[in-house]
Coordinates of C-alpha atoms and ligand atoms in Angstrom, one line a residue:
M1 CA -8.8 15.3 83.8
K2 CA -12.0 16.2 85.3
K3 CA -14.7 13.4 85.4
P4 CA -18.0 14.5 83.1
P5 CA -21.1 15.4 85.1
I6 CA -23.8 13.1 85.2
L7 CA -26.0 14.9 83.0
T8 CA -24.7 17.7 80.7
L9 CA -26.8 20.9 80.2
S10 CA -27.7 19.9 76.5
Q11 CA -28.8 16.4 77.8
I12 CA -31.0 18.1 80.7
L13 CA -32.3 20.2 77.7
L14 CA -33.0 17.0 75.5
L15 CA -34.8 15.3 78.1
S16 CA -37.0 18.0 79.2
G17 CA -37.8 18.4 75.5
V18 CA -38.9 15.2 75.1
G19 CA -41.0 15.3 78.0
L20 CA -42.6 18.0 76.7
L21 CA -43.3 16.0 73.6
F22 CA -45.0 13.3 75.3
S23 CA -46.9 15.8 77.9
C24 CA -48.2 17.3 74.3
S25 CA -49.1 14.3 72.3
G26 CA -52.7 13.7 73.6
S27 CA -53.6 17.3 73.6
P28 CA -56.4 18.3 71.2
N29 CA -53.9 20.4 68.8
Q30 CA -52.3 17.5 68.1
E31 CA -53.0 15.4 64.7
S32 CA -54.0 11.7 65.3
T33 CA -57.2 11.4 63.0
D34 CA -56.8 8.8 60.5
N35 CA -58.4 9.8 57.8
T36 CA -58.7 6.2 56.5
T37 CA -61.4 5.6 58.5
I38 CA -63.5 8.9 57.3
E39 CA -67.1 7.0 56.3
I40 CA -68.4 8.6 53.3
S41 CA -72.5 9.2 52.7
G42 CA -74.0 8.8 49.4
K43 CA -72.8 9.1 45.7
I44 CA -72.1 12.2 43.6
N45 CA -70.8 12.4 40.0
A46 CA -67.6 15.0 39.8
Q47 CA -67.7 18.2 38.6
L48 CA -64.7 18.8 36.1
T49 CA -64.0 22.3 34.9
S50 CA -61.5 23.4 32.2
P51 CA -59.2 26.0 33.4
P52 CA -58.9 28.8 34.7
H53 CA -62.0 27.7 36.2
V54 CA -62.6 25.7 39.2
P55 CA -66.0 23.8 40.3
E56 CA -68.1 24.6 43.2
P57 CA -66.3 24.6 46.9
V58 CA -66.8 21.3 48.6
G59 CA -68.3 23.0 51.4
S60 CA -69.7 21.0 54.2
R61 CA -70.7 18.3 52.3
P62 CA -70.0 15.0 54.0
A63 CA -67.4 12.7 52.7
K64 CA -68.9 10.7 49.5
Q65 CA -68.4 7.9 46.7
V66 CA -67.2 10.5 43.7
I67 CA -67.9 9.2 40.6
L68 CA -65.3 11.0 37.8
D69 CA -64.8 10.3 34.1
M70 CA -61.7 11.7 32.1
E71 CA -61.0 11.6 28.5
I72 CA -57.5 11.7 27.0
L73 CA -57.6 13.7 23.7
E74 CA -54.6 14.1 21.9
Q75 CA -55.6 17.3 19.5
E76 CA -54.2 20.2 17.8
G77 CA -54.3 23.7 19.5
Q78 CA -52.5 27.1 19.6
M79 CA -49.4 27.4 21.1
A80 CA -49.0 31.2 20.4
N81 CA -50.5 33.7 17.6
G82 CA -49.6 31.5 14.5
V83 CA -48.3 28.4 16.0
S84 CA -49.7 25.6 16.7
Y85 CA -49.3 22.1 18.6
I86 CA -50.4 18.8 19.4
Y87 CA -51.0 18.7 22.6
W88 CA -52.1 15.4 24.5
T89 CA -54.8 16.0 27.3
F90 CA -56.7 15.3 29.9
G91 CA -59.9 16.2 29.1
G92 CA -59.2 18.6 26.2
S93 CA -57.6 21.2 28.0
V94 CA -53.9 22.1 29.0
P95 CA -54.0 21.8 32.2
G96 CA -56.6 18.7 32.1
S97 CA -59.5 19.3 34.0
F98 CA -59.5 20.4 37.9
I99 CA -60.5 17.9 40.1
R100 CA -62.1 18.7 43.6
T101 CA -62.5 16.5 46.3
R102 CA -62.6 16.5 50.0
V103 CA -60.7 14.6 52.5
G104 CA -62.4 11.1 52.9
D105 CA -64.1 10.6 49.3
E106 CA -63.6 7.7 47.7
V107 CA -63.3 8.7 44.1
E108 CA -64.3 6.0 41.3
F109 CA -61.8 7.2 38.2
T110 CA -62.7 5.9 34.8
L111 CA -59.7 7.0 32.5
K112 CA -60.8 6.8 28.7
N113 CA -58.4 6.7 26.1
H114 CA -59.9 8.1 22.8
P115 CA -59.8 5.6 19.9
N116 CA -58.6 8.3 17.5
N117 CA -55.3 8.7 19.6
K118 CA -52.0 7.5 18.9
L119 CA -50.7 6.4 22.1
P120 CA -50.8 4.4 25.4
H121 CA -51.4 6.7 28.7
N122 CA -51.9 6.7 32.3
I123 CA -52.6 8.9 35.1
D124 CA -50.5 9.3 38.6
L125 CA -52.5 11.5 40.7
H126 CA -50.3 12.8 43.4
A127 CA -53.2 12.7 45.8
V128 CA -53.3 9.1 46.1
T129 CA -51.7 6.6 48.2
G130 CA -50.8 3.5 46.3
P131 CA -48.6 2.1 43.3
G132 CA -47.4 4.4 41.0
G133 CA -50.4 7.1 42.4
G134 CA -52.8 4.8 40.3
A135 CA -50.4 4.7 37.2
S136 CA -49.7 0.9 37.9
S137 CA -53.7 0.3 37.5
S138 CA -54.3 3.1 34.6
F139 CA -52.6 2.2 31.9
V140 CA -54.9 2.1 28.9
A141 CA -54.3 2.1 25.3
P142 CA -56.4 4.0 22.6
G143 CA -59.8 3.0 22.4
H144 CA -60.1 1.7 25.5
E145 CA -61.1 2.4 29.1
I146 CA -60.2 1.3 32.7
T147 CA -61.7 2.1 36.2
F148 CA -59.5 2.1 39.6
S149 CA -60.4 3.4 42.7
F150 CA -59.0 5.5 45.9
K151 CA -59.7 7.3 49.2
T152 CA -58.2 10.8 49.4
L153 CA -56.6 10.9 52.9
N154 CA -54.4 14.4 52.7
P155 CA -55.6 17.4 52.2
G156 CA -54.7 19.5 50.0
L157 CA -53.5 20.7 46.3
Y158 CA -51.9 18.1 44.3
V159 CA -50.9 17.6 40.4
Y160 CA -51.5 14.8 38.6
H161 CA -49.6 13.5 35.4
C162 CA -49.6 11.1 32.9
A163 CA -46.5 8.8 33.7
T164 CA -46.4 6.5 30.4
A165 CA -42.9 6.1 28.6
P166 CA -41.4 8.4 27.3
V167 CA -42.6 9.8 30.8
G168 CA -40.9 13.6 29.8
M169 CA -42.5 13.6 26.9
H170 CA -46.0 12.8 27.6
I171 CA -45.6 15.4 30.5
A172 CA -43.9 17.8 27.5
N173 CA -46.8 17.6 25.7
G174 CA -49.4 19.0 28.2
M175 CA -50.8 15.9 30.1
Y176 CA -50.9 17.4 33.9
G177 CA -53.3 19.3 36.0
L178 CA -54.4 19.5 39.5
I179 CA -56.5 17.4 41.8
L180 CA -58.1 19.2 45.1
V181 CA -58.6 17.9 48.6
E182 CA -60.2 20.0 50.9
P183 CA -60.4 19.5 54.6
A184 CA -63.4 18.6 56.1
G185 CA -66.0 21.7 56.4
G186 CA -63.6 22.9 53.3
Y187 CA -61.5 26.2 52.7
P188 CA -63.2 30.0 53.6
I189 CA -65.2 31.1 51.0
V190 CA -63.9 33.9 48.9
D191 CA -65.5 35.8 45.9
K192 CA -63.3 34.3 43.2
E193 CA -61.3 31.1 42.4
Y194 CA -59.2 30.5 39.5
Y195 CA -56.9 27.6 38.2
I196 CA -53.6 28.3 36.9
M197 CA -50.7 25.8 35.8
Q198 CA -47.3 26.9 34.3
G199 CA -45.6 24.5 32.1
D200 CA -42.9 24.7 29.5
F201 CA -42.6 23.3 26.0
Y202 CA -40.0 22.3 23.4
T203 CA -40.4 22.8 19.7
K204 CA -38.1 22.1 16.8
G205 CA -38.8 25.9 15.7
N206 CA -37.4 28.7 18.1
N207 CA -39.9 30.7 19.9
G208 CA -42.6 32.5 17.4
E209 CA -41.3 30.3 14.5
P210 CA -45.3 29.8 12.9
G211 CA -47.1 26.6 11.6
L212 CA -47.4 23.4 13.5
Q213 CA -44.4 22.9 15.4
P214 CA -43.2 19.2 16.6
F215 CA -42.0 18.2 20.0
D216 CA -38.4 18.3 20.3
M217 CA -36.7 15.4 22.5
Q218 CA -33.2 17.1 22.4
K219 CA -34.0 20.7 23.5
A220 CA -36.4 18.9 26.5
V221 CA -33.5 16.9 27.8
D222 CA -31.5 19.8 27.6
E223 CA -33.9 21.9 29.7
D224 CA -33.9 24.2 26.9
A225 CA -37.8 25.8 26.5
D226 CA -38.8 27.5 23.6
Y227 CA -42.4 28.3 25.7
V228 CA -42.5 28.5 29.1
V229 CA -46.9 29.5 29.5
F230 CA -49.6 29.5 31.8
N231 CA -52.7 27.3 30.9
G232 CA -50.5 25.8 27.8
S233 CA -50.5 28.8 25.6
T234 CA -48.8 32.4 25.4
D235 CA -52.4 34.0 25.2
A236 CA -53.9 31.7 27.8
L237 CA -54.6 34.6 30.2
T238 CA -53.8 37.6 28.1
G239 CA -56.3 40.2 26.3
D240 CA -59.6 38.8 26.1
N241 CA -58.5 35.5 28.1
A242 CA -57.6 37.5 31.2
I243 CA -59.3 36.5 34.7
T244 CA -61.3 39.2 36.2
A245 CA -62.0 40.8 39.6
E246 CA -63.8 43.5 41.3
V247 CA -62.2 46.0 43.8
G248 CA -62.8 44.4 47.3
E249 CA -62.9 41.1 46.3
T250 CA -61.0 38.2 47.6
I251 CA -59.2 35.8 45.2
R252 CA -58.0 32.5 45.3
L253 CA -55.6 30.8 42.8
F254 CA -55.1 27.7 42.9
V255 CA -51.1 27.1 40.9
G256 CA -49.7 24.5 39.8
N257 CA -46.7 23.4 37.9
G258 CA -46.4 20.8 35.7
G259 CA -42.9 21.3 34.5
P260 CA -41.5 19.0 32.9
N261 CA -38.5 21.2 33.7
L262 CA -38.7 24.4 35.2
S263 CA -39.7 25.8 38.8
S264 CA -42.0 28.5 38.9
A265 CA -40.9 31.8 40.7
F266 CA -44.7 32.5 40.6
H267 CA -45.3 36.4 41.5
V268 CA -48.7 38.7 40.8
I269 CA -46.8 42.2 39.5
G270 CA -48.9 44.6 41.6
E271 CA -50.0 42.6 44.7
I272 CA -48.8 40.8 47.4
F273 CA -50.2 37.6 48.9
D274 CA -51.9 37.5 52.1
R275 CA -52.0 34.3 52.7
V276 CA -49.9 31.5 50.6
H277 CA -50.8 27.7 51.5
V278 CA -47.3 26.5 51.0
E279 CA -46.6 23.8 48.4
G280 CA -50.4 23.5 48.7
G281 CA -50.1 21.8 52.2
K282 CA -51.5 22.8 55.3
L283 CA -49.0 25.5 56.2
V284 CA -49.9 29.0 55.7
N285 CA -47.3 31.9 55.3
H286 CA -48.3 35.5 55.3
D287 CA -47.6 38.6 53.1
I288 CA -45.3 36.9 50.2
Q289 CA -43.9 38.4 47.0
T290 CA -43.1 35.0 45.1
T291 CA -43.6 31.6 45.9
L292 CA -41.8 29.0 44.4
I293 CA -43.5 25.8 42.9
P294 CA -41.7 23.2 41.6
P295 CA -42.7 21.1 38.8
G296 CA -44.8 18.3 39.9
G297 CA -45.8 20.8 42.8
A298 CA -48.6 23.5 43.7
A299 CA -49.7 26.7 45.8
I300 CA -52.7 27.9 46.8
V301 CA -52.2 32.1 47.0
E302 CA -54.7 33.9 48.3
F303 CA -55.1 38.1 47.9
K304 CA -57.6 40.9 48.2
V305 CA -57.6 43.0 45.6
E306 CA -57.3 47.0 46.8
A307 CA -57.1 49.0 43.7
P308 CA -58.3 48.8 40.2
G309 CA -56.3 48.0 37.2
T310 CA -54.6 45.3 35.7
L311 CA -52.2 42.4 37.6
V312 CA -49.8 40.7 35.7
L313 CA -49.3 37.1 36.7
V314 CA -45.7 36.0 36.1
D315 CA -42.9 33.5 36.6
H316 CA -40.4 36.0 37.9
A317 CA -37.4 34.3 36.0
I318 CA -38.4 36.9 33.8
F319 CA -37.2 36.1 30.6
R320 CA -39.2 33.5 30.7
A321 CA -42.3 36.0 31.1
F322 CA -41.7 38.9 28.6
N323 CA -39.8 36.6 25.8
K324 CA -41.5 32.8 26.5
G325 CA -44.8 33.6 27.5
A326 CA -45.2 33.5 31.1
L327 CA -47.6 35.8 31.5
G328 CA -51.2 36.4 32.8
M329 CA -53.4 38.8 33.7
L330 CA -55.8 39.4 36.5
K331 CA -58.1 42.9 35.6
V332 CA -59.4 44.3 38.5
S333 CA -62.4 46.8 37.9
G334 CA -64.0 49.3 40.3
P335 CA -63.3 52.8 41.8
E336 CA -60.0 54.1 42.4
N337 CA -58.7 53.9 46.0
E338 CA -56.1 56.5 46.5
K339 CA -55.2 55.5 50.0
V340 CA -54.0 52.5 48.5
Y341 CA -52.1 53.8 45.3
S342 CA -52.1 57.0 43.9
G343 CA -50.8 56.8 40.7
T344 CA -53.0 56.9 37.4
I345 CA -54.0 53.6 36.3
Q346 CA -51.9 52.7 33.0
E347 CA -52.5 49.4 30.8
G348 CA -49.9 48.2 28.7
I349 CA -46.7 48.6 30.7
Y350 CA -46.1 45.0 31.3
Q351 CA -46.5 43.5 27.9
P352 CA -45.1 40.1 26.2
E353 CA -41.9 41.2 24.1
G354 CA -42.1 38.0 21.7
G355 CA -39.4 36.1 20.5
A356 CA -36.7 35.6 22.2
I357 CA -33.3 35.2 20.5
Q358 CA -32.1 31.9 21.0
T359 CA -29.6 29.4 19.7
M360 CA -30.1 25.9 18.7
P361 CA -28.4 23.3 20.9
G362 CA -25.2 22.0 19.0
D363 CA -26.3 19.5 16.8
Q364 CA -23.7 17.0 16.8
G365 CA -25.9 14.0 17.1
A366 CA -25.4 10.8 19.5
P367 CA -21.9 11.1 21.1
E368 CA -18.9 8.5 20.1
A369 CA -20.0 5.2 21.1
P370 CA -17.8 2.5 22.0
T371 CA -17.0 0.6 19.0
A372 CA -17.3 -3.3 19.0
G373 CA -14.8 -5.4 18.1
S374 CA -16.5 -9.0 17.9
L375 CA -20.0 -10.4 17.9
S376 CA -20.2 -10.9 21.7
E377 CA -18.8 -7.3 22.2
R378 CA -21.7 -5.9 20.0
I379 CA -24.1 -7.8 22.1
E380 CA -22.8 -6.9 25.7
I381 CA -23.0 -3.1 24.5
G382 CA -26.2 -3.5 22.6
K383 CA -27.4 -4.9 26.0
R384 CA -26.6 -1.5 27.7
L385 CA -28.4 0.6 24.8
Y386 CA -31.5 -1.1 25.5
A387 CA -31.5 -0.8 29.1
Q388 CA -31.5 2.8 28.1
T389 CA -33.3 3.3 25.0
C390 CA -35.8 0.4 24.6
L391 CA -36.5 -1.3 27.7
A392 CA -39.1 1.6 28.8
C393 CA -41.4 0.3 25.9
H394 CA -40.5 -2.8 25.0
Q395 CA -39.8 -3.9 28.3
E396 CA -37.0 -5.7 30.1
N397 CA -37.4 -9.3 28.2
G398 CA -38.6 -7.8 25.1
Q399 CA -42.4 -9.2 26.0
G400 CA -44.1 -5.6 25.0
I401 CA -47.1 -4.5 26.7
P402 CA -50.6 -5.5 25.3
N403 CA -52.3 -3.3 23.0
A404 CA -49.6 -0.6 23.3
F405 CA -45.8 -1.9 22.7
P406 CA -45.2 -4.6 20.5
P407 CA -42.8 -7.6 21.8
L408 CA -39.4 -7.9 20.6
A409 CA -39.2 -11.2 22.0
N410 CA -39.6 -14.1 19.6
A411 CA -41.6 -11.8 17.4
D412 CA -42.0 -12.7 13.6
Y413 CA -42.3 -9.2 12.6
L414 CA -38.8 -8.8 13.4
N415 CA -37.2 -11.8 12.5
A416 CA -39.0 -11.7 9.1
D417 CA -37.2 -8.2 7.5
V418 CA -33.7 -7.1 9.2
D419 CA -33.6 -3.8 6.4
R420 CA -37.1 -3.0 7.8
A421 CA -36.1 -3.3 11.6
I422 CA -33.0 -1.1 11.1
S423 CA -35.2 1.5 9.5
I424 CA -37.6 1.2 12.0
V425 CA -35.1 2.1 14.6
L426 CA -33.4 4.9 12.6
H427 CA -36.5 6.7 11.4
G428 CA -39.5 5.3 14.1
K429 CA -42.4 4.0 13.1
T430 CA -46.3 5.0 12.9
G431 CA -49.6 3.0 11.4
E432 CA -51.0 -0.7 11.5
I433 CA -48.8 -3.2 12.0
T434 CA -49.2 -7.3 12.6
V435 CA -46.8 -9.0 15.5
N436 CA -47.4 -12.6 16.4
G437 CA -50.5 -12.4 15.1
K438 CA -52.0 -9.2 17.4
T439 CA -52.1 -5.9 15.5
Y440 CA -50.6 -2.7 17.1
N441 CA -51.5 0.8 15.7
S442 CA -49.2 3.2 17.8
V443 CA -46.2 5.5 17.4
M444 CA -42.6 4.6 18.2
T445 CA -40.4 7.7 18.3
A446 CA -37.2 8.0 16.0
Q447 CA -34.4 6.9 18.0
T448 CA -30.9 9.6 17.8
L449 CA -28.5 6.9 18.1
T450 CA -25.5 6.3 15.6
D451 CA -24.8 3.7 13.1
E452 CA -22.9 1.7 15.0
Q453 CA -25.5 1.9 18.0
V454 CA -28.3 0.7 16.1
A455 CA -26.4 -2.2 14.7
N456 CA -25.6 -2.9 18.3
V457 CA -28.7 -2.3 20.1
L458 CA -30.6 -5.0 17.2
T459 CA -27.8 -7.2 17.4
Y460 CA -28.5 -7.8 21.1
V461 CA -32.4 -8.1 20.2
Y462 CA -31.7 -10.4 17.7
N463 CA -29.2 -12.7 19.8
S464 CA -32.2 -12.4 22.7
W465 CA -35.5 -14.3 23.5
G466 CA -35.8 -17.1 20.8
N467 CA -34.9 -14.6 18.1
N468 CA -33.0 -15.6 14.7
G469 CA -29.4 -14.7 15.9
T470 CA -29.0 -12.0 13.1
E471 CA -25.8 -9.8 13.7
V472 CA -26.5 -6.2 12.5
T473 CA -23.4 -4.3 11.6
P474 CA -22.7 -0.4 11.1
S475 CA -22.1 -0.9 7.6
M476 CA -26.0 -2.4 7.0
V477 CA -27.3 0.3 8.8
T478 CA -25.7 2.8 7.0
K479 CA -27.0 1.2 3.7
V480 CA -30.5 1.5 5.0
K481 CA -30.1 5.2 5.8
S482 CA -28.9 5.8 2.3
T483 CA -31.7 3.9 0.6
H484 CA -34.4 6.1 2.6
Ligands
LIG501 CU1 -49.6 10.2 28.3

């Protein structure tokens, strides 16, 4: 056996690499800026815009205090021709109002929940360094408002969204938007800037079925989207709503993906992205055909339009584009440029094809639940169910959340009427109720549980936190079901 040399080649390389790292660390190209120390001078009101528009670039302005007011509105809107939907919105649009800041700004954010709204909401801004991205300080019940503040530390394009339980449902209903943090000095000026966000939607009726379509939780869990759209609707960026440009102009698209589930293979048919700020950050890639934007992510894409015609924006997971709505148009007008493209301009090659043929997910209801053989087993199984299905709203010890979710602990309303409690878990509940002297007027969604599961979870609740110890049996649940 040979004795090993004192240093192997790879060890030498490693060491010299470390040396290189050290020798570079003091150079001016290395990032060592501490953005927490950027001083602010003066105060401005934030300009907010609805999609596809964006506020004025920050340009060379210094960091400032930015006063920002955003109102949450739950309102009906159009998903597709003949199909409407109750959207939950930040500022009345899907995606929500575009927020434009620069690094070092101190944003004083007031979130208002309109008194006509049914549900509590909050906001998690991915641009925020702090607990829950602001979510933990911004929880707000209908008719209330809340103010919190943050300093923007990292330049880039960020998603914001609601993070109130059930989180997926709030996002699926349209509660997302973009906040841009420009670097000092701003991004280079371009001719046109637009705001686009993809989202997937889940409705009781399949794609194209007319009328006011309710949200379908089961399809959302299965990630079986009926609609995949830009800016909240199949028509938001087509026909008269198309975005526009002139030949020779430079375009910047701020593109986000609200999800909740599906990643976007963002592509513009007939264009190549000259530059892409990958994932919305500092890294710039060049000459890109399709850029991947995950749910909760964003990208900035830039290109120059050289020839007239209609450029088609799609999610290149292509059934989503032609059959579920992920299709938008950028109409470029101006003189032909035969050097770039010699063909005739033809409108209408890429058009939506409408309702995809889909099968409903098998409607077998909830899976067989374990059957409880005794009261203590029922409580034990019920406790697990509570953690899975009730805890997000009613909280770990049944204490609820003031103005939003009523308490189940020592709750007079619960203890007064067991059949009513069973009915609430089976069918959900909306309208004003009074629990322990406080009024609540919100929405509890119906829980998809078997009779056995309803019995177990309610038995757990009745045998916890000072409640009256009722045992709820599956036959009691079956009886309540048959009388409603
Ligand atoms: Cu919400």
